[in-house]
PDB file of C-alpha atoms in Angstrom:
ATOM      1  CA  UNK A   1      11.712 -29.847  -5.565  1.00  0.00           C
ATOM      2  CA  UNK A   2      14.027 -27.328  -7.212  1.00  0.00           C
ATOM      3  CA  UNK A   3      11.280 -24.702  -7.190  1.00  0.00           C
ATOM      4  CA  UNK A   4      10.806 -25.142  -3.433  1.00  0.00           C
ATOM      5  CA  UNK A   5      14.541 -24.845  -2.822  1.00  0.00           C
ATOM      6  CA  UNK A   6      14.725 -21.793  -5.069  1.00  0.00           C
ATOM      7  CA  UNK A   7      11.771 -20.145  -3.326  1.00  0.00           C
ATOM      8  CA  UNK A   8      13.208 -20.880   0.112  1.00  0.00           C
ATOM      9  CA  UNK A   9      16.584 -19.515  -0.959  1.00  0.00           C
ATOM     10  CA  UNK A  10      15.015 -16.291  -2.272  1.00  0.00           C
ATOM     11  CA  UNK A  11      13.021 -15.847   0.927  1.00  0.00           C
ATOM     12  CA  UNK A  12      16.158 -16.354   3.027  1.00  0.00           C
ATOM     13  CA  UNK A  13      18.068 -13.841   0.907  1.00  0.00           C
ATOM     14  CA  UNK A  14      15.282 -11.280   1.342  1.00  0.00           C
ATOM     15  CA  UNK A  15      15.442 -11.681   5.125  1.00  0.00           C
ATOM     16  CA  UNK A  16      19.229 -11.379   5.094  1.00  0.00           C
ATOM     17  CA  UNK A  17      19.032  -8.290   2.876  1.00  0.00           C
ATOM     18  CA  UNK A  18      16.567  -6.687   5.289  1.00  0.00           C
ATOM     19  CA  UNK A  19      18.752  -7.416   8.292  1.00  0.00           C
ATOM     20  CA  UNK A  20      21.977  -6.315   6.609  1.00  0.00           C
ATOM     21  CA  UNK A  21      20.485  -3.077   5.321  1.00  0.00           C
ATOM     22  CA  UNK A  22      19.134  -2.271   8.780  1.00  0.00           C
ATOM     23  CA  UNK A  23      15.583  -2.156   7.437  1.00  0.00           C
ATOM     24  CA  UNK A  24      12.949  -2.271  10.131  1.00  0.00           C
ATOM     25  CA  UNK A  25       9.257  -2.587   9.410  1.00  0.00           C
ATOM     26  CA  UNK A  26       6.941  -0.138  11.191  1.00  0.00           C
ATOM     27  CA  UNK A  27       5.663  -1.168  14.621  1.00  0.00           C
ATOM     28  CA  UNK A  28       2.430  -3.138  14.393  1.00  0.00           C
ATOM     29  CA  UNK A  29       2.964  -4.161  10.767  1.00  0.00           C
ATOM     30  CA  UNK A  30       0.078  -6.539  10.089  1.00  0.00           C
ATOM     31  CA  UNK A  31       1.106  -7.814   6.649  1.00  0.00           C
ATOM     32  CA  UNK A  32       4.167  -7.470   4.467  1.00  0.00           C
ATOM     33  CA  UNK A  33       5.500  -8.381   1.044  1.00  0.00           C
ATOM     34  CA  UNK A  34       8.900  -8.820  -0.532  1.00  0.00           C
ATOM     35  CA  UNK A  35       9.504  -6.590  -3.573  1.00  0.00           C
ATOM     36  CA  UNK A  36       9.956  -8.573  -6.798  1.00  0.00           C
ATOM     37  CA  UNK A  37      11.579  -7.508 -10.064  1.00  0.00           C
ATOM     38  CA  UNK A  38       9.236  -5.217 -12.001  1.00  0.00           C
ATOM     39  CA  UNK A  39       7.062  -4.339  -8.994  1.00  0.00           C
ATOM     40  CA  UNK A  40       5.531  -0.874  -8.716  1.00  0.00           C
ATOM     41  CA  UNK A  41       3.592   0.581  -5.810  1.00  0.00           C
ATOM     42  CA  UNK A  42       0.349   0.411  -7.802  1.00  0.00           C
ATOM     43  CA  UNK A  43       0.972  -3.223  -8.822  1.00  0.00           C
ATOM     44  CA  UNK A  44       1.790  -4.261  -5.246  1.00  0.00           C
ATOM     45  CA  UNK A  45      -1.248  -2.346  -3.983  1.00  0.00           C
ATOM     46  CA  UNK A  46      -3.604  -3.960  -6.509  1.00  0.00           C
ATOM     47  CA  UNK A  47      -2.278  -7.474  -5.905  1.00  0.00           C
ATOM     48  CA  UNK A  48      -2.456  -7.239  -2.109  1.00  0.00           C
ATOM     49  CA  UNK A  49      -5.595  -5.092  -1.618  1.00  0.00           C
ATOM     50  CA  UNK A  50      -3.887  -2.096  -0.065  1.00  0.00           C
ATOM     51  CA  UNK A  51      -4.357   1.495  -1.173  1.00  0.00           C
ATOM     52  CA  UNK A  52      -1.443   3.215  -2.859  1.00  0.00           C
ATOM     53  CA  UNK A  53      -1.669   5.913  -0.163  1.00  0.00           C
ATOM     54  CA  UNK A  54      -1.530   3.380   2.692  1.00  0.00           C
ATOM     55  CA  UNK A  55       1.446   1.589   1.145  1.00  0.00           C
ATOM     56  CA  UNK A  56       3.399   4.843   0.887  1.00  0.00           C
ATOM     57  CA  UNK A  57       2.300   6.146   4.302  1.00  0.00           C
ATOM     58  CA  UNK A  58       3.267   3.074   6.322  1.00  0.00           C
ATOM     59  CA  UNK A  59       6.609   2.839   4.511  1.00  0.00           C
ATOM     60  CA  UNK A  60       7.493   6.535   4.696  1.00  0.00           C
ATOM     61  CA  UNK A  61      11.081   5.751   5.715  1.00  0.00           C
ATOM     62  CA  UNK A  62      11.531   3.219   2.897  1.00  0.00           C
ATOM     63  CA  UNK A  63       9.525   4.394  -0.120  1.00  0.00           C
ATOM     64  CA  UNK A  64       9.992   7.880  -1.542  1.00  0.00           C
ATOM     65  CA  UNK A  65       6.945   9.983  -2.570  1.00  0.00           C
ATOM     66  CA  UNK A  66       7.325   9.035  -6.253  1.00  0.00           C
ATOM     67  CA  UNK A  67       7.682   5.355  -5.318  1.00  0.00           C
ATOM     68  CA  UNK A  68      10.577   4.959  -7.691  1.00  0.00           C
ATOM     69  CA  UNK A  69      13.050   3.517  -5.205  1.00  0.00           C
ATOM     70  CA  UNK A  70      11.693   0.000  -4.620  1.00  0.00           C
ATOM     71  CA  UNK A  71      14.528  -2.514  -4.234  1.00  0.00           C
ATOM     72  CA  UNK A  72      14.169  -6.168  -5.243  1.00  0.00           C
ATOM     73  CA  UNK A  73      14.258  -8.313  -2.106  1.00  0.00           C
ATOM     74  CA  UNK A  74      13.220  -5.443   0.162  1.00  0.00           C
ATOM     75  CA  UNK A  75      10.423  -6.275   2.604  1.00  0.00           C
ATOM     76  CA  UNK A  76       7.758  -3.589   2.877  1.00  0.00           C
ATOM     77  CA  UNK A  77       4.749  -3.288   5.148  1.00  0.00           C
ATOM     78  CA  UNK A  78       1.253  -3.406   3.658  1.00  0.00           C
ATOM     79  CA  UNK A  79      -0.714  -2.265   6.707  1.00  0.00           C
ATOM     80  CA  UNK A  80      -0.619  -1.476  10.404  1.00  0.00           C
ATOM     81  CA  UNK A  81      -2.726  -3.570  12.768  1.00  0.00           C
ATOM     82  CA  UNK A  82      -6.085  -1.888  13.361  1.00  0.00           C
ATOM     83  CA  UNK A  83      -5.418   0.640  10.575  1.00  0.00           C
ATOM     84  CA  UNK A  84      -5.197  -1.737   7.624  1.00  0.00           C
ATOM     85  CA  UNK A  85      -7.728  -1.068   4.884  1.00  0.00           C
ATOM     86  CA  UNK A  86      -7.884  -4.103   2.611  1.00  0.00           C
ATOM     87  CA  UNK A  87     -11.095  -3.190   0.778  1.00  0.00           C
ATOM     88  CA  UNK A  88      -9.836  -1.473  -2.340  1.00  0.00           C
ATOM     89  CA  UNK A  89     -10.588  -0.510  -5.903  1.00  0.00           C
ATOM     90  CA  UNK A  90      -8.194   0.062  -8.789  1.00  0.00           C
ATOM     91  CA  UNK A  91      -9.040   3.348 -10.524  1.00  0.00           C
ATOM     92  CA  UNK A  92     -10.195   3.047 -14.143  1.00  0.00           C
ATOM     93  CA  UNK A  93     -10.435   5.835 -16.707  1.00  0.00           C
ATOM     94  CA  UNK A  94     -13.648   7.777 -16.088  1.00  0.00           C
ATOM     95  CA  UNK A  95     -14.010   6.875 -12.405  1.00  0.00           C
ATOM     96  CA  UNK A  96     -15.152   9.688 -10.134  1.00  0.00           C
ATOM     97  CA  UNK A  97     -15.353   9.876  -6.368  1.00  0.00           C
ATOM     98  CA  UNK A  98     -19.136   9.760  -6.615  1.00  0.00           C
ATOM     99  CA  UNK A  99     -19.185   6.695  -8.904  1.00  0.00           C
ATOM    100  CA  UNK A 100     -16.633   4.890  -6.722  1.00  0.00           C
ATOM    101  CA  UNK A 101     -18.517   5.728  -3.509  1.00  0.00           C
ATOM    102  CA  UNK A 102     -21.828   4.640  -5.067  1.00  0.00           C
ATOM    103  CA  UNK A 103     -20.366   1.310  -6.222  1.00  0.00           C
ATOM    104  CA  UNK A 104     -18.845   0.697  -2.784  1.00  0.00           C
ATOM    105  CA  UNK A 105     -21.994   1.796  -0.946  1.00  0.00           C
ATOM    106  CA  UNK A 106     -20.160   4.418   1.089  1.00  0.00           C
ATOM    107  CA  UNK A 107     -20.431   8.193   1.468  1.00  0.00           C
ATOM    108  CA  UNK A 108     -17.946  10.289  -0.526  1.00  0.00           C
ATOM    109  CA  UNK A 109     -16.797  11.727   2.821  1.00  0.00           C
ATOM    110  CA  UNK A 110     -15.644   8.256   3.979  1.00  0.00           C
ATOM    111  CA  UNK A 111     -13.885   7.691   0.659  1.00  0.00           C
ATOM    112  CA  UNK A 112     -12.003  10.986   1.007  1.00  0.00           C
ATOM    113  CA  UNK A 113     -11.188  10.396   4.682  1.00  0.00           C
ATOM    114  CA  UNK A 114      -9.624   7.014   3.889  1.00  0.00           C
ATOM    115  CA  UNK A 115      -7.717   8.468   0.934  1.00  0.00           C
ATOM    116  CA  UNK A 116      -6.220  11.805   2.043  1.00  0.00           C
ATOM    117  CA  UNK A 117      -4.096  11.825  -1.100  1.00  0.00           C
ATOM    118  CA  UNK A 118      -7.270  12.490  -3.120  1.00  0.00           C
ATOM    119  CA  UNK A 119      -8.343  16.142  -3.193  1.00  0.00           C
ATOM    120  CA  UNK A 120     -11.911  17.199  -2.416  1.00  0.00           C
ATOM    121  CA  UNK A 121     -12.729  17.875  -6.083  1.00  0.00           C
ATOM    122  CA  UNK A 122     -11.470  14.383  -6.865  1.00  0.00           C
ATOM    123  CA  UNK A 123      -9.708  15.498 -10.025  1.00  0.00           C
ATOM    124  CA  UNK A 124      -6.375  13.918  -9.117  1.00  0.00           C
ATOM    125  CA  UNK A 125      -7.360  10.256  -9.463  1.00  0.00           C
ATOM    126  CA  UNK A 126      -5.370   8.363 -12.094  1.00  0.00           C
ATOM    127  CA  UNK A 127      -5.876   4.976 -13.763  1.00  0.00           C
ATOM    128  CA  UNK A 128      -4.039   2.244 -11.893  1.00  0.00           C
ATOM    129  CA  UNK A 129      -4.102   4.032  -8.541  1.00  0.00           C
ATOM    130  CA  UNK A 130      -5.531   1.874  -5.764  1.00  0.00           C
ATOM    131  CA  UNK A 131      -7.832   3.485  -3.207  1.00  0.00           C
ATOM    132  CA  UNK A 132      -9.498   2.324  -0.001  1.00  0.00           C
ATOM    133  CA  UNK A 133     -13.242   1.805  -0.421  1.00  0.00           C
ATOM    134  CA  UNK A 134     -14.071   0.439   3.027  1.00  0.00           C
ATOM    135  CA  UNK A 135     -17.121   1.690   4.908  1.00  0.00           C
ATOM    136  CA  UNK A 136     -14.997   1.948   8.070  1.00  0.00           C
ATOM    137  CA  UNK A 137     -12.503   4.767   8.580  1.00  0.00           C
ATOM    138  CA  UNK A 138      -8.968   3.400   8.666  1.00  0.00           C
ATOM    139  CA  UNK A 139      -6.701   6.351   8.070  1.00  0.00           C
ATOM    140  CA  UNK A 140      -4.839   7.407  11.161  1.00  0.00           C
ATOM    141  CA  UNK A 141      -2.054   9.870  10.519  1.00  0.00           C
ATOM    142  CA  UNK A 142      -0.155   8.532  13.555  1.00  0.00           C
ATOM    143  CA  UNK A 143       1.175   5.594  11.529  1.00  0.00           C
ATOM    144  CA  UNK A 144       2.976   7.774   9.015  1.00  0.00           C
ATOM    145  CA  UNK A 145       6.693   8.133   9.637  1.00  0.00           C
ATOM    146  CA  UNK A 146       7.071  10.878   7.011  1.00  0.00           C
ATOM    147  CA  UNK A 147       7.265  13.633   9.626  1.00  0.00           C
ATOM    148  CA  UNK A 148      10.173  12.055  11.497  1.00  0.00           C
TER     149      UNK A 148
END
């Protein structure tokens, strides 16, 4: 009983915090999450099957490029309707674009298209990063608010 009350109270506080701070989720936000103590972009991405790139791109007005400004209680968007890749893989030491694409059964070109943060030589992957491994192309630069 106390846990339910506590959870409900935290959820209400998160909503109030969002309203008071003037935070607005991007139009068409399909799923969202409330930032918890200790959360990182990679941890949120891994837990909710969203690429680290997508998380940053759809929250361009909320999350800075280094993702070091998450605020406990802040509600962030995980994906935009129709552009929400939820087929992901967490990068492990030794992973390459070719090995990831092979395991996912997709062409490297699709992998790179869905993860524009990864360069064509694929030497900028890092352990813990979460990437989209869907066989459908989801990335649509129109959902990024970083240019505004």
